[in-house]
Coordinates of C-alpha atoms in Angstrom, one line a residue:
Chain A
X472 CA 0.0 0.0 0.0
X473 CA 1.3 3.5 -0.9
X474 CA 1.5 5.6 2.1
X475 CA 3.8 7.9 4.3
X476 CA 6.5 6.1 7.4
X477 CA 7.1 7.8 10.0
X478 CA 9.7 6.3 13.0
X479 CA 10.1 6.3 15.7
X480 CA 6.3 7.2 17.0
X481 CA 7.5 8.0 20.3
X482 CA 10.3 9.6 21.1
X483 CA 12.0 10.5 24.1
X484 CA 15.2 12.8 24.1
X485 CA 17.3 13.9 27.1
X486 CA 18.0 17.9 27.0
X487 CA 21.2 18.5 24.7
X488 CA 20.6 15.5 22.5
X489 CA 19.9 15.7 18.9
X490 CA 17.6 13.3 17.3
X491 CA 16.7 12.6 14.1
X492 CA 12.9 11.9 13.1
X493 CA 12.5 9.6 9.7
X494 CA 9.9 10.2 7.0
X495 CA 9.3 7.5 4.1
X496 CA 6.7 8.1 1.1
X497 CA 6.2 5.5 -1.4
X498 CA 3.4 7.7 -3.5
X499 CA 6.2 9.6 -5.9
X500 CA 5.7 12.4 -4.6
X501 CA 8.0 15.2 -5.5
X502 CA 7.0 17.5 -2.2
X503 CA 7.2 16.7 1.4
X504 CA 6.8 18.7 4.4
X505 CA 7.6 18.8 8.0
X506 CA 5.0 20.4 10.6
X507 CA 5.1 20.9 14.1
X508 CA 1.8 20.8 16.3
X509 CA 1.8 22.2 20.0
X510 CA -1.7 21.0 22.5
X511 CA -4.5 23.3 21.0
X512 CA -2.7 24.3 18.3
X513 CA -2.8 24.0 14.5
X514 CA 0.1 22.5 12.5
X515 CA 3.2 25.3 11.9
X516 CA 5.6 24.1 9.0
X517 CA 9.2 23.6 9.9
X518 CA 10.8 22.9 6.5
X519 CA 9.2 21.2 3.3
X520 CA 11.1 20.1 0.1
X521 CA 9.6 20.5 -3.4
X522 CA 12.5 18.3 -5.1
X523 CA 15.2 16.2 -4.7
X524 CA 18.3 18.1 -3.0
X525 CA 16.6 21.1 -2.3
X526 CA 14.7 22.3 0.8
X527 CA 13.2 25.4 2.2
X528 CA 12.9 26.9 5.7
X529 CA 9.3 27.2 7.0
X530 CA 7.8 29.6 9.9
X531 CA 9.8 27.8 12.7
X532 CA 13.2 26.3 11.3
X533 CA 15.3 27.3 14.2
X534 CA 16.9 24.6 16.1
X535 CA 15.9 21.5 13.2
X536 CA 18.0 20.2 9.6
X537 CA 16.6 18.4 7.1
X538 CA 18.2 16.6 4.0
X539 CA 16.4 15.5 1.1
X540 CA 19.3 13.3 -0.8
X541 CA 15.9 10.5 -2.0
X542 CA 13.2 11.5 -3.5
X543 CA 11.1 9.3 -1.0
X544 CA 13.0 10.5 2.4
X545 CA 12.7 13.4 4.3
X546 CA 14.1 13.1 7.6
X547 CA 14.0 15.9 10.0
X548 CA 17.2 16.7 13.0
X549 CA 15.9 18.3 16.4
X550 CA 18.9 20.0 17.7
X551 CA 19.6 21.0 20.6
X552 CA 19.1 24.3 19.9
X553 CA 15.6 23.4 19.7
X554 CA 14.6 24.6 22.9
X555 CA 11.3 23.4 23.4
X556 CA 11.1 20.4 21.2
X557 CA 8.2 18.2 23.0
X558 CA 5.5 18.1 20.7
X559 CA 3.7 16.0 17.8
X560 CA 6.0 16.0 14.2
X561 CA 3.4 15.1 11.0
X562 CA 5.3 14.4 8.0
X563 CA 3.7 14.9 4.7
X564 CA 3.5 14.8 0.9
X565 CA 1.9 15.8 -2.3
X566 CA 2.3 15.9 -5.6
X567 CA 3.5 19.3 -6.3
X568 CA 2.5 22.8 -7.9
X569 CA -0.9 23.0 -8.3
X570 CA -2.2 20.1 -5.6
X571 CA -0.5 21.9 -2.6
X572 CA -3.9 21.8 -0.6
X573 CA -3.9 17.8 -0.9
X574 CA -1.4 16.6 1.7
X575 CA -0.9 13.3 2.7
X576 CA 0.0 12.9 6.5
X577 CA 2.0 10.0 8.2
X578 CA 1.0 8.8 11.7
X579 CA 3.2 11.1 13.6
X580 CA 5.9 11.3 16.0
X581 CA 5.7 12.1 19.4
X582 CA 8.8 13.7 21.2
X583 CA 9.3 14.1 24.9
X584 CA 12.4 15.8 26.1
X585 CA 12.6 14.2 29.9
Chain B
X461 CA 2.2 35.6 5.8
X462 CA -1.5 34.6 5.3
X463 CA -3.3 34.0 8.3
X464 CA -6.6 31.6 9.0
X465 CA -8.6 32.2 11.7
X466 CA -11.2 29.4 13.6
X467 CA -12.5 29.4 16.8
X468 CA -11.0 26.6 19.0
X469 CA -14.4 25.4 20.7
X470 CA -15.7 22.8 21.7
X471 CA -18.7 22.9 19.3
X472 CA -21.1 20.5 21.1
X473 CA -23.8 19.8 18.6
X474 CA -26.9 16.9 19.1
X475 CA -26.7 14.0 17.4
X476 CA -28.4 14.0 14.2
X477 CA -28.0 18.3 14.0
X478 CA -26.0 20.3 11.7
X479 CA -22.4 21.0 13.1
X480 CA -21.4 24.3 11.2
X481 CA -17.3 25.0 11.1
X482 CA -16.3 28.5 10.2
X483 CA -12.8 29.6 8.9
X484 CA -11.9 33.7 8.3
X485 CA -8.6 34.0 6.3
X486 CA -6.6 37.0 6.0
X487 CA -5.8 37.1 1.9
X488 CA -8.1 38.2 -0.3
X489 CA -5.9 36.8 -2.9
X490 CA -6.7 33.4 -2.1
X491 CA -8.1 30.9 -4.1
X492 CA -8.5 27.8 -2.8
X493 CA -9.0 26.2 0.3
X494 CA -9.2 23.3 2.5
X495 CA -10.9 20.9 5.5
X496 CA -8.8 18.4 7.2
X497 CA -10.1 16.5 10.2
X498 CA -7.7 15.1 13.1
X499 CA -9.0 12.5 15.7
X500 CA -7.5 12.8 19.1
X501 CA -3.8 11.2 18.8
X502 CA -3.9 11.2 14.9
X503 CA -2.6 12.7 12.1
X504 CA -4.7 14.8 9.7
X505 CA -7.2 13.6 6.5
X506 CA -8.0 15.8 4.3
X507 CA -12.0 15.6 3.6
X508 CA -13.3 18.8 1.5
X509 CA -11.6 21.3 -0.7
X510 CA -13.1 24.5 -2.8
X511 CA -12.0 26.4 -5.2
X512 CA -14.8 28.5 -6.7
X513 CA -17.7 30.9 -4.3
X514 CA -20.8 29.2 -3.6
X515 CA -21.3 25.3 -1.9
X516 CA -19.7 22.1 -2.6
X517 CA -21.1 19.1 -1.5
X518 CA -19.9 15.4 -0.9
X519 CA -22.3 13.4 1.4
X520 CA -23.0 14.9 4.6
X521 CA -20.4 17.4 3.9
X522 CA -21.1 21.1 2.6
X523 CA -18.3 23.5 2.3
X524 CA -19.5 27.3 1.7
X525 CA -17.1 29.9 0.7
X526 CA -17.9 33.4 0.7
X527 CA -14.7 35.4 -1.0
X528 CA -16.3 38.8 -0.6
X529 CA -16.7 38.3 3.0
X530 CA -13.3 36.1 3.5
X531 CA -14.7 33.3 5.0
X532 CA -15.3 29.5 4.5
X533 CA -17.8 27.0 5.8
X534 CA -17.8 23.7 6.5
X535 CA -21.2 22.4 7.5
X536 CA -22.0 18.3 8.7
X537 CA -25.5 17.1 8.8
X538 CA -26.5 14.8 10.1
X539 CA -23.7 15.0 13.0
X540 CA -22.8 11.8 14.4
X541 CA -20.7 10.8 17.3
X542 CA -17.8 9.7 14.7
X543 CA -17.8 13.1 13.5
X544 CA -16.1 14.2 16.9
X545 CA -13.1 15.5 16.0
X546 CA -11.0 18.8 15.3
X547 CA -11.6 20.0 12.1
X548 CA -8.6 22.3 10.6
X549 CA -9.2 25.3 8.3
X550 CA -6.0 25.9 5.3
X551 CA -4.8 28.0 2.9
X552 CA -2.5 27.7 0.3
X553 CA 0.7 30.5 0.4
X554 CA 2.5 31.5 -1.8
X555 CA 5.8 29.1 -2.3
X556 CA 3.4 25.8 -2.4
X557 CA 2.9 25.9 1.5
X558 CA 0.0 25.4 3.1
X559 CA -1.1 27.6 5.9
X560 CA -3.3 25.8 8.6
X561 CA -5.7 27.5 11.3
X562 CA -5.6 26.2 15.1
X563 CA -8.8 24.2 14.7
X564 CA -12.1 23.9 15.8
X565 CA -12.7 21.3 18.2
X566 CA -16.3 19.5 17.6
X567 CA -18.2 17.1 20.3
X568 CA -21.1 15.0 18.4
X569 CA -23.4 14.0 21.8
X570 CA -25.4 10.7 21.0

């Protein structure tokens, strides 16, 4: 079945770790995203991709990396500059210009930093 | 950047009423727009999109959008207790991101 992977789904980091957060798509889609989403709160982008080897920041990049070397993987770094990292990571995709309202969502992570 | 405004709830609507969702966005520029609906613990599905003023309708779903007054609709009839769920407002900006509003929380009561 196509669909996004996201690992691990729980996460827990000590303070000054990094970690990184892995996001698979198997739909060939050439755009993938990273959000954030606080209790209460709506989804806030972090970075998203539109092609291979190429990557932009979003409204709250500071303290995360991403690479996009495949088109199918999109993994995300919490640094530990990050300095309130605990919160629920959604991964997603779509197919590009045009269909940017259509995203396809993983399952999630969930980082706690103990 | 565009903003998308919803009010957080809880919407506590009967079973069997009509749960209406609103969404206000800041660009009159915009011209689409989108529903996505997020169960406690889960990640988001997207379940209406419109492009053009006037209704759209898939099942018990209705989305309204109203460009001259900025704001977009998403009515349910027919509510039931499956429908409980936050329901997310976004917009598309300009760089193919999508902009999403904090959500409306909605309680179905059987």
């Amino acid at each position: 079945d196509g669909g996004i992977t996201q690992s691990p789904k729980y996460l827990f980091r000590k303070e000054g770790q990094n970690v990184t957060l892995s996001c698979e798509q198997n739909l060939n889609h050439d755009a993938m995203y990273w959000y954030r989403q606080d209790p209460g709160q709506g989804l806030r982008l972090i970075y998203y991709s539109q092609i291979v080897n190429d990557f932009q920041k979003g409204d709250i990049a500071e303290g995360y990396s991403v690479s996009r070397e495949k088109k199918e993987s999109f993994p995300l770094t919490v640094t530990s500059a990050q300095k309130n990292p605990t919160a629920f990571y959604l991964c997603a995709s779509s197919t590009g210009t045009g269909r940017v309202g259509e995203l396809f969502f993983g399952e999630g992570s969930r980082l706690t930093v103990l | 950047q565009k903003e998308v405004e919803q009010n957080s709830g809880p919407l506590s609507v009967p079973e069997g009423a009509i749960a209406s969702l609103n969404c206000t966005y800041s660009d009159r520029g915009s011209q689409s727009f989108f529903w996505y609906r997020q169960y406690s613990g889960k990640s988001p599905e997207l379940i209406m999109f419109i492009y053009s003023n006037g209704d759209k309708e898939d099942g018990r779903f209705t989305a309204q959008l109203n460009k001259a007054s900025q704001y977009v609709s998403l009515l349910i009839r027919d509510s039931q207790p499956s429908d409980s769920a936050t329901y997310l407002c976004a917009v598309p900006e300009y760089g193919n991101k999508l902009v999403f509003g904090a959500g409306t929380i909605l309680r179905v009561k059987s």
